[in-house]
């Protein structure tokens, strides 16, 4: 078990808190907490199984662990916070694969109470299951291997990284591509089928800088924009006072004559901050190095969590490594929105002129109103797809007193240049109608 990991004799609250620190970020915090609390309470009378769960989760499955079982319900599903799902899937999503589909799990041979064995008790130990991805899904796998020899799915490579513990217990896995590693992902194929490499999103050469980072306190930008060269795929944003340069943006050295007490206090807790890494052609991963959580606005995480774009703020716990941006998904999204806006603008013009037949088109007014929102998509809306925002220490949104990120004491905005380059390409091939001045 890793250093400072609780044991079954500890209070439920401390066990839940520890296990929460290892969740992968796919579910919202309140659901995850309810699910973990429910499981810990069920296991309090089975201390050996609770210890097995703590060992499995806090060591990321590096240490062998026993079955962790709960009673099977009549329909096989578990209800948590008003939602029903298969128990082994719920906990595998929490601690291993946030985007897991319910049909993608297969139990390991030594699991005695696997869900599909139909026993009265069901094992929910996430490390007693393997993810099985159909070749037809075309999932991208990293070519780096787990010590067991299995390939590791790139978007879940953090499952194999020990977040805490002494050096003797830490699994040494270099998550930056080594010199011989090609960032071009491989499609998972059956052994008898040839492997195909994924084609590039665009033929345009990569931009000189892969991102630019701006720092804000409340609604005021502090200091100049920090640009990161394309040949420097990993950049750290921290709270120290060393001179910024190359692969490090130090916020501690930036002065602001209008700095508030709230910003002053929050800046003290930025610490080691966050690490951003550009992988492949433009995907971005983030690791929280700070001792405090960071809060991220990410359209990729919105989609993974089944939320509307821009609808959620995602809390990333200390030590967590998570993918926050997918270039191909962003490209598809901007193409779809641009096409929708162009079609809606044309349809709106036709509706106003009364050229759309059918009920509701009398005078052309009703359809024009219904299409106005889609037609109003502008360049700024599309640019937001290419931007990440994250705040240190303090969150914002429906669950917090601060409604927007501009009310948080210290935050950064990251512009992703490859995505902005693709947006420019989309706008040139599919020009948007001017939606007119905003109200």
Short mmCIF file of C-alpha atoms in Angstrom, two decimals:
data_model
loop_
_atom_site.label_atom_id
_atom_site.label_comp_id
_atom_site.label_asym_id
_atom_site.label_seq_id
_atom_site.Cartn_x
_atom_site.Cartn_y
_atom_site.Cartn_z
CA UNK A 1 0.00 0.00 0.00
CA UNK A 2 1.32 3.48 -0.76
CA UNK A 3 2.56 5.85 1.90
CA UNK A 4 -0.24 7.55 3.91
CA UNK A 5 -2.85 5.19 2.46
CA UNK A 6 -5.60 4.45 5.00
CA UNK A 7 -6.53 1.00 6.29
CA UNK A 8 -9.89 -0.64 6.96
CA UNK A 9 -9.65 0.37 10.63
CA UNK A 10 -9.69 4.08 9.73
CA UNK A 11 -12.84 6.19 9.66
CA UNK A 12 -15.01 5.94 6.55
CA UNK A 13 -14.47 9.63 5.83
CA UNK A 14 -10.68 9.34 5.60
CA UNK A 15 -10.92 6.22 3.42
CA UNK A 16 -13.38 7.94 1.07
CA UNK A 17 -11.16 11.03 0.88
CA UNK A 18 -8.11 8.92 -0.03
CA UNK A 19 -9.98 6.91 -2.68
CA UNK A 20 -11.45 10.12 -4.15
CA UNK A 21 -7.91 11.35 -4.82
CA UNK A 22 -7.38 8.44 -7.22
CA UNK A 23 -10.50 8.82 -9.34
CA UNK A 24 -9.95 9.55 -13.02
CA UNK A 25 -12.29 12.52 -13.46
CA UNK A 26 -14.97 11.14 -15.79
CA UNK A 27 -17.87 11.44 -13.33
CA UNK A 28 -18.84 14.61 -11.48
CA UNK A 29 -17.50 14.90 -7.95
CA UNK A 30 -20.79 14.47 -6.09
CA UNK A 31 -21.66 11.23 -7.92
CA UNK A 32 -18.15 9.84 -7.41
CA UNK A 33 -18.26 10.64 -3.70
CA UNK A 34 -21.67 9.00 -3.25
CA UNK A 35 -20.53 5.88 -5.12
CA UNK A 36 -17.34 5.56 -3.08
CA UNK A 37 -19.12 6.24 0.23
CA UNK A 38 -21.69 3.56 -0.61
CA UNK A 39 -18.99 1.00 -1.37
CA UNK A 40 -16.88 1.76 1.71
CA UNK A 41 -19.92 1.42 3.99
CA UNK A 42 -20.82 -1.93 2.41
CA UNK A 43 -17.27 -3.18 3.02
CA UNK A 44 -16.82 -1.90 6.58
CA UNK A 45 -17.80 -5.33 7.97
CA UNK A 46 -15.46 -7.10 5.52
CA UNK A 47 -12.17 -5.54 6.47
CA UNK A 48 -9.97 -7.83 4.43
CA UNK A 49 -11.87 -6.89 1.27
CA UNK A 50 -11.80 -3.19 2.16
CA UNK A 51 -8.03 -3.44 2.61
CA UNK A 52 -7.83 -5.17 -0.78
CA UNK A 53 -9.75 -2.31 -2.38
CA UNK A 54 -7.51 0.33 -0.76
CA UNK A 55 -4.39 -1.57 -1.87
CA UNK A 56 -5.65 -1.95 -5.44
CA UNK A 57 -6.65 1.68 -5.85
CA UNK A 58 -3.75 3.38 -4.05
CA UNK A 59 -1.14 1.31 -5.89
CA UNK A 60 -2.91 1.50 -9.27
CA UNK A 61 -3.11 -2.28 -9.38
CA UNK A 62 0.64 -2.79 -9.06
CA UNK A 63 0.15 -4.95 -5.95
CA UNK A 64 -2.05 -8.08 -6.21
CA UNK A 65 -5.41 -7.79 -4.49
CA UNK A 66 -8.34 -10.05 -3.62
CA UNK A 67 -11.93 -9.88 -4.82
CA UNK A 68 -13.91 -6.95 -3.44
CA UNK A 69 -17.55 -8.03 -3.35
CA UNK A 70 -21.00 -6.56 -2.83
CA UNK A 71 -24.42 -8.23 -2.91
CA UNK A 72 -25.88 -8.69 -6.40
CA UNK A 73 -29.24 -6.94 -6.85
CA UNK A 74 -32.26 -8.49 -8.56
CA UNK A 75 -31.62 -6.79 -11.90
CA UNK A 76 -27.83 -6.83 -11.45
CA UNK A 77 -27.63 -3.03 -11.37
CA UNK A 78 -26.56 -0.69 -8.59
CA UNK A 79 -28.32 2.60 -7.89
CA UNK A 80 -26.18 5.57 -6.89
CA UNK A 81 -27.49 9.13 -6.58
CA UNK A 82 -30.59 8.29 -8.60
CA UNK A 83 -28.63 6.62 -11.41
CA UNK A 84 -28.49 2.89 -12.14
CA UNK A 85 -25.58 0.99 -13.62
CA UNK A 86 -23.68 -2.26 -13.42
CA UNK A 87 -21.53 -2.08 -10.28
CA UNK A 88 -18.27 -3.34 -11.79
CA UNK A 89 -18.65 -0.80 -14.62
CA UNK A 90 -19.37 2.11 -12.25
CA UNK A 91 -16.18 1.54 -10.24
CA UNK A 92 -14.03 0.73 -13.28
CA UNK A 93 -15.08 4.11 -14.72
CA UNK A 94 -14.30 5.89 -11.46
CA UNK A 95 -10.80 4.53 -11.00
CA UNK A 96 -9.58 3.34 -14.41
CA UNK A 97 -11.43 4.20 -17.62
CA UNK A 98 -13.73 7.28 -17.55
CA UNK A 99 -15.04 6.59 -21.08
CA UNK A 100 -15.69 2.87 -20.53
CA UNK A 101 -18.69 1.25 -22.26
CA UNK A 102 -20.57 -1.39 -20.27
CA UNK A 103 -19.79 -4.13 -22.83
CA UNK A 104 -16.03 -3.56 -22.78
CA UNK A 105 -15.10 -5.38 -19.56
CA UNK A 106 -13.75 -8.90 -19.25
CA UNK A 107 -12.77 -10.39 -15.89
CA UNK A 108 -9.28 -11.73 -15.27
CA UNK A 109 -8.89 -15.49 -14.75
CA UNK A 110 -8.21 -15.32 -11.01
CA UNK A 111 -11.35 -13.27 -10.21
CA UNK A 112 -13.69 -15.63 -8.32
CA UNK A 113 -16.80 -13.41 -8.17
CA UNK A 114 -16.76 -11.64 -11.54
CA UNK A 115 -20.04 -10.03 -12.60
CA UNK A 116 -20.65 -12.40 -15.52
CA UNK A 117 -20.20 -15.52 -13.32
CA UNK A 118 -23.68 -14.77 -11.91
CA UNK A 119 -22.85 -15.42 -8.25
CA UNK A 120 -24.83 -13.82 -5.42
CA UNK A 121 -21.82 -11.60 -4.71
CA UNK A 122 -20.21 -9.40 -7.39
CA UNK A 123 -16.56 -8.39 -7.48
CA UNK A 124 -16.12 -4.65 -8.10
CA UNK A 125 -12.33 -4.54 -7.84
CA UNK A 126 -11.41 -2.49 -10.97
CA UNK A 127 -8.14 -4.38 -11.29
CA UNK A 128 -9.94 -7.72 -11.59
CA UNK A 129 -11.21 -6.63 -15.01
CA UNK A 130 -9.56 -5.87 -18.32
CA UNK A 131 -10.85 -3.57 -21.01
CA UNK A 132 -11.60 -5.31 -24.30
CA UNK A 133 -11.79 -2.99 -27.30
CA UNK A 134 -13.16 -4.26 -30.58
CA UNK A 135 -10.81 -3.67 -33.57
CA UNK A 136 -13.75 -1.98 -35.27
CA UNK A 137 -13.72 0.81 -32.69
CA UNK A 138 -10.28 1.86 -33.87
CA UNK A 139 -8.93 2.87 -30.47
CA UNK A 140 -5.46 4.37 -30.49
CA UNK A 141 -2.88 2.59 -28.38
CA UNK A 142 0.46 3.80 -27.19
CA UNK A 143 3.32 1.52 -28.15
CA UNK A 144 4.84 1.69 -24.69
CA UNK A 145 4.32 -1.48 -22.67
CA UNK A 146 3.31 -2.34 -19.14
CA UNK A 147 5.84 -4.63 -17.38
CA UNK A 148 3.40 -7.46 -18.05
CA UNK A 149 4.03 -6.99 -21.76
CA UNK A 150 0.52 -5.76 -22.59
CA UNK A 151 0.00 -2.62 -24.59
CA UNK A 152 -1.39 0.31 -22.66
CA UNK A 153 -4.17 2.44 -24.09
CA UNK A 154 -2.61 5.89 -24.43
CA UNK A 155 -5.51 7.83 -22.96
CA UNK A 156 -5.30 5.67 -19.81
CA UNK A 157 -1.53 5.39 -19.44
CA UNK A 158 -1.88 7.19 -16.11
CA UNK A 159 -3.53 4.02 -14.76
CA UNK A 160 -0.02 2.57 -14.59
CA UNK A 161 1.69 5.52 -12.92
CA UNK A 162 2.13 5.41 -9.16
CA UNK A 163 1.00 8.76 -7.82
CA UNK A 164 2.27 8.29 -4.27
CA UNK A 165 4.67 6.07 -2.39
CA UNK A 166 8.36 5.47 -1.76
CA UNK A 167 10.71 4.91 -4.66
CA UNK A 168 10.75 1.17 -3.99
CA UNK A 169 7.02 1.01 -4.67
CA UNK A 170 6.82 3.42 -7.58
CA UNK A 171 6.35 1.89 -10.99
CA UNK A 172 8.89 3.60 -13.20
CA UNK A 173 7.10 4.46 -16.42
CA UNK A 174 8.32 7.34 -18.56
CA UNK A 175 5.18 9.00 -19.81
CA UNK A 176 7.08 11.30 -22.15
CA UNK A 177 7.86 9.72 -25.54
CA UNK A 178 11.47 8.46 -25.63
CA UNK A 179 13.79 9.24 -28.51
CA UNK A 180 12.86 6.11 -30.45
CA UNK A 181 9.12 6.57 -29.94
CA UNK A 182 7.04 7.82 -32.83
CA UNK A 183 4.08 9.93 -31.66
CA UNK A 184 1.97 8.51 -34.48
CA UNK A 185 -0.55 6.24 -32.70
CA UNK A 186 -1.27 2.72 -33.91
CA UNK A 187 -4.71 1.26 -34.44
CA UNK A 188 -5.43 -1.82 -32.38
CA UNK A 189 -5.69 -4.76 -34.75
CA UNK A 190 -5.99 -8.50 -34.59
CA UNK A 191 -2.54 -10.13 -34.88
CA UNK A 192 -3.24 -11.43 -38.38
CA UNK A 193 -4.29 -8.02 -39.72
CA UNK A 194 -1.80 -5.36 -40.83
CA UNK A 195 -1.47 -2.26 -38.67
CA UNK A 196 -2.43 1.07 -40.22
CA UNK A 197 -1.17 4.43 -39.05
CA UNK A 198 -3.62 7.26 -38.52
CA UNK A 199 -3.45 9.97 -41.17
CA UNK A 200 -2.67 13.57 -40.30
CA UNK A 201 -5.56 15.94 -39.66
CA UNK A 202 -4.12 18.52 -42.07
CA UNK A 203 -1.28 18.84 -44.55
CA UNK A 204 -0.34 22.28 -43.21
CA UNK A 205 3.03 22.33 -41.40
CA UNK A 206 2.86 22.56 -37.61
CA UNK A 207 2.95 26.09 -36.17
CA UNK A 208 6.08 27.45 -34.53
CA UNK A 209 4.42 27.49 -31.10
CA UNK A 210 2.08 24.73 -29.94
CA UNK A 211 0.37 26.90 -27.31
CA UNK A 212 0.31 30.31 -25.70
CA UNK A 213 -0.63 30.84 -22.04
CA UNK A 214 -2.10 33.97 -20.45
CA UNK A 215 -2.39 34.47 -16.70
CA UNK A 216 -5.32 36.31 -15.07
CA UNK A 217 -6.35 37.46 -11.62
CA UNK A 218 -10.10 37.91 -11.60
CA UNK A 219 -10.81 39.68 -14.92
CA UNK A 220 -7.37 41.31 -15.26
CA UNK A 221 -4.55 39.84 -17.34
CA UNK A 222 -1.27 39.92 -15.45
CA UNK A 223 2.03 39.85 -17.32
CA UNK A 224 2.59 39.02 -20.95
CA UNK A 225 1.42 35.99 -22.91
CA UNK A 226 3.82 33.05 -22.58
CA UNK A 227 4.43 31.11 -25.81
CA UNK A 228 5.67 27.52 -25.90
CA UNK A 229 7.73 26.34 -28.86
CA UNK A 230 6.62 23.28 -30.82
CA UNK A 231 9.92 21.52 -30.02
CA UNK A 232 9.08 21.77 -26.31
CA UNK A 233 6.04 19.47 -25.89
CA UNK A 234 5.93 19.66 -22.07
CA UNK A 235 5.43 22.94 -20.19
CA UNK A 236 4.99 23.57 -16.47
CA UNK A 237 2.92 26.43 -15.07
CA UNK A 238 3.82 26.93 -11.38
CA UNK A 239 3.66 29.49 -8.60
CA UNK A 240 7.38 29.96 -8.05
CA UNK A 241 9.46 33.10 -8.61
CA UNK A 242 12.16 31.71 -10.92
CA UNK A 243 12.51 33.45 -14.30
CA UNK A 244 10.13 32.02 -16.89
CA UNK A 245 11.52 30.54 -20.06
CA UNK A 246 11.41 27.59 -22.41
CA UNK A 247 9.37 24.91 -20.71
CA UNK A 248 8.38 26.79 -17.55
CA UNK A 249 5.98 29.65 -16.86
CA UNK A 250 6.47 30.93 -13.29
CA UNK A 251 3.50 32.93 -12.01
CA UNK A 252 5.08 33.87 -8.67
CA UNK A 253 7.30 36.51 -10.24
CA UNK A 254 4.40 38.41 -11.88
CA UNK A 255 3.38 41.62 -10.13
CA UNK A 256 -0.04 43.27 -10.11
CA UNK A 257 -0.57 46.64 -8.41
CA UNK A 258 -4.31 45.90 -8.21
CA UNK A 259 -3.90 42.42 -6.70
CA UNK A 260 -6.67 41.49 -4.27
CA UNK A 261 -6.23 39.69 -0.95
CA UNK A 262 -8.05 36.67 -2.43
CA UNK A 263 -5.55 36.45 -5.29
CA UNK A 264 -2.63 36.91 -2.89
CA UNK A 265 -3.84 34.02 -0.72
CA UNK A 266 -4.63 31.72 -3.65
CA UNK A 267 -1.23 32.32 -5.28
CA UNK A 268 0.45 30.93 -2.15
CA UNK A 269 -1.15 27.56 -2.86
CA UNK A 270 -0.33 27.20 -6.59
CA UNK A 271 2.96 25.51 -5.68
CA UNK A 272 4.17 23.12 -8.36
CA UNK A 273 1.12 23.98 -10.43
CA UNK A 274 0.28 21.94 -13.51
CA UNK A 275 2.11 20.30 -16.36
CA UNK A 276 0.71 20.44 -19.89
CA UNK A 277 1.91 18.01 -22.53
CA UNK A 278 1.24 18.08 -26.26
CA UNK A 279 1.09 14.57 -27.69
CA UNK A 280 0.90 13.39 -31.26
CA UNK A 281 -0.37 16.05 -33.61
CA UNK A 282 -2.07 18.20 -31.00
CA UNK A 283 -3.77 16.26 -28.19
CA UNK A 284 -3.15 17.78 -24.76
CA UNK A 285 -2.76 16.04 -21.40
CA UNK A 286 -2.60 17.73 -18.02
CA UNK A 287 -1.04 16.59 -14.76
CA UNK A 288 -1.89 18.34 -11.48
CA UNK A 289 1.42 18.77 -9.61
CA UNK A 290 -0.03 21.12 -7.00
CA UNK A 291 -1.10 20.01 -3.52
CA UNK A 292 -4.49 21.53 -4.30
CA UNK A 293 -7.01 20.62 -6.98
CA UNK A 294 -7.29 22.61 -10.19
CA UNK A 295 -10.51 23.27 -12.09
CA UNK A 296 -10.65 22.90 -15.86
CA UNK A 297 -13.01 23.97 -18.61
CA UNK A 298 -12.53 21.43 -21.40
CA UNK A 299 -14.88 20.58 -24.26
CA UNK A 300 -13.22 17.16 -24.52
CA UNK A 301 -13.99 16.33 -20.87
CA UNK A 302 -17.53 17.68 -21.33
CA UNK A 303 -18.09 15.17 -24.12
CA UNK A 304 -16.50 12.32 -22.17
CA UNK A 305 -18.80 13.09 -19.22
CA UNK A 306 -21.86 13.31 -21.47
CA UNK A 307 -22.34 17.03 -20.81
CA UNK A 308 -23.20 19.84 -23.21
CA UNK A 309 -20.10 21.76 -24.46
CA UNK A 310 -19.10 24.43 -21.95
CA UNK A 311 -21.67 23.14 -19.44
CA UNK A 312 -19.29 21.73 -16.81
CA UNK A 313 -16.21 22.56 -14.79
CA UNK A 314 -14.00 19.55 -14.07
CA UNK A 315 -12.12 19.19 -10.78
CA UNK A 316 -8.71 17.56 -11.21
CA UNK A 317 -7.20 16.19 -8.02
CA UNK A 318 -3.50 16.40 -7.02
CA UNK A 319 -1.41 13.76 -8.78
CA UNK A 320 -3.98 13.05 -11.48
CA UNK A 321 -2.96 12.88 -15.15
CA UNK A 322 -5.81 13.33 -17.60
CA UNK A 323 -6.43 14.08 -21.25
CA UNK A 324 -8.06 17.49 -21.63
CA UNK A 325 -8.01 18.10 -25.39
CA UNK A 326 -8.43 15.94 -28.49
CA UNK A 327 -7.45 17.57 -31.78
CA UNK A 328 -9.54 15.34 -34.04
CA UNK A 329 -12.65 15.73 -31.95
CA UNK A 330 -12.15 19.52 -31.93
CA UNK A 331 -11.71 19.52 -35.73
CA UNK A 332 -14.92 17.55 -36.25
CA UNK A 333 -16.79 19.80 -33.85
CA UNK A 334 -15.69 23.02 -35.55
CA UNK A 335 -16.56 21.59 -38.99
CA UNK A 336 -20.02 20.59 -37.77
CA UNK A 337 -20.71 23.93 -36.09
CA UNK A 338 -19.47 25.92 -39.05
CA UNK A 339 -21.59 23.87 -41.45
CA UNK A 340 -24.62 24.17 -39.16
CA UNK A 341 -24.20 27.93 -38.89
CA UNK A 342 -23.84 28.34 -42.64
CA UNK A 343 -26.88 26.17 -43.40
CA UNK A 344 -28.95 27.89 -40.70
CA UNK A 345 -28.05 31.34 -41.99
CA UNK A 346 -29.13 30.36 -45.51
CA UNK A 347 -32.33 28.76 -44.24
CA UNK A 348 -33.08 31.77 -42.07
CA UNK A 349 -32.75 34.11 -45.03
CA UNK A 350 -35.07 31.89 -47.03
CA UNK A 351 -37.55 31.71 -44.14
CA UNK A 352 -37.68 35.48 -43.76
CA UNK A 353 -38.37 35.73 -47.49
CA UNK A 354 -41.17 33.18 -47.05
CA UNK A 355 -39.52 30.58 -49.26
CA UNK A 356 -39.84 27.65 -46.83
CA UNK A 357 -43.12 25.78 -47.40
CA UNK A 358 -45.12 23.94 -44.78
CA UNK A 359 -46.96 24.75 -41.54
CA UNK A 360 -45.39 27.37 -39.34
CA UNK A 361 -43.86 29.22 -42.27
CA UNK A 362 -46.61 31.78 -42.58
CA UNK A 363 -44.91 35.09 -43.16
CA UNK A 364 -41.57 33.34 -42.75
CA UNK A 365 -41.26 34.55 -39.15
CA UNK A 366 -41.51 31.34 -37.04
CA UNK A 367 -38.76 29.41 -38.82
CA UNK A 368 -36.56 32.48 -38.85
CA UNK A 369 -36.76 32.69 -35.05
CA UNK A 370 -36.08 28.97 -34.60
CA UNK A 371 -33.01 29.16 -36.82
CA UNK A 372 -31.59 32.35 -35.36
CA UNK A 373 -29.58 30.62 -32.61
CA UNK A 374 -27.80 28.29 -35.05
CA UNK A 375 -27.24 31.13 -37.52
CA UNK A 376 -25.75 33.23 -34.73
CA UNK A 377 -22.71 30.96 -34.30
CA UNK A 378 -19.71 33.19 -34.94
CA UNK A 379 -15.94 32.92 -35.09
CA UNK A 380 -15.64 33.56 -31.33
CA UNK A 381 -17.84 30.53 -30.62
CA UNK A 382 -15.57 28.37 -32.75
CA UNK A 383 -12.41 29.81 -31.20
CA UNK A 384 -13.60 28.65 -27.76
CA UNK A 385 -13.20 25.06 -28.99
CA UNK A 386 -9.45 25.75 -29.30
CA UNK A 387 -8.99 27.14 -25.79
CA UNK A 388 -8.48 25.54 -22.36
CA UNK A 389 -9.15 27.44 -19.17
CA UNK A 390 -8.10 26.36 -15.70
CA UNK A 391 -8.18 27.97 -12.28
CA UNK A 392 -5.93 27.21 -9.34
CA UNK A 393 -7.29 26.38 -5.87
CA UNK A 394 -10.77 27.86 -6.39
CA UNK A 395 -13.54 26.48 -8.60
CA UNK A 396 -16.42 28.19 -10.35
CA UNK A 397 -19.78 27.27 -11.81
CA UNK A 398 -23.11 26.03 -10.40
CA UNK A 399 -21.51 24.31 -7.39
CA UNK A 400 -19.51 27.36 -6.28
CA UNK A 401 -20.22 30.96 -5.26
CA UNK A 402 -18.21 32.15 -8.28
CA UNK A 403 -20.30 31.82 -11.42
CA UNK A 404 -17.55 32.50 -14.01
CA UNK A 405 -13.83 31.87 -14.15
CA UNK A 406 -13.30 35.66 -14.20
CA UNK A 407 -14.40 35.67 -10.57
CA UNK A 408 -11.67 33.23 -9.50
CA UNK A 409 -8.51 34.66 -7.89
CA UNK A 410 -5.95 33.17 -10.30
CA UNK A 411 -6.40 31.30 -13.57
CA UNK A 412 -4.81 30.72 -16.96
CA UNK A 413 -6.10 30.55 -20.50
CA UNK A 414 -4.31 28.25 -22.96
CA UNK A 415 -4.65 28.88 -26.70
CA UNK A 416 -3.83 25.78 -28.75
CA UNK A 417 -2.19 26.88 -31.98
CA UNK A 418 -2.64 23.70 -34.02
CA UNK A 419 -6.38 23.79 -33.34
CA UNK A 420 -6.52 27.51 -34.22
CA UNK A 421 -4.68 26.69 -37.44
CA UNK A 422 -7.34 24.09 -38.28
CA UNK A 423 -10.07 26.61 -37.48
CA UNK A 424 -8.51 29.07 -39.92
CA UNK A 425 -8.54 26.31 -42.54
CA UNK A 426 -12.21 25.52 -41.85
CA UNK A 427 -13.21 29.18 -42.07
CA UNK A 428 -11.43 29.57 -45.41
CA UNK A 429 -13.09 26.52 -46.93
CA UNK A 430 -16.51 27.26 -45.41
CA UNK A 431 -16.94 30.99 -44.76
CA UNK A 432 -19.50 31.87 -42.14
CA UNK A 433 -22.21 34.41 -42.74
CA UNK A 434 -21.77 37.43 -40.50
CA UNK A 435 -24.26 36.94 -37.68
CA UNK A 436 -24.39 40.68 -37.16
CA UNK A 437 -23.61 42.65 -34.01
CA UNK A 438 -24.30 40.92 -30.73
CA UNK A 439 -26.96 42.35 -28.49
#
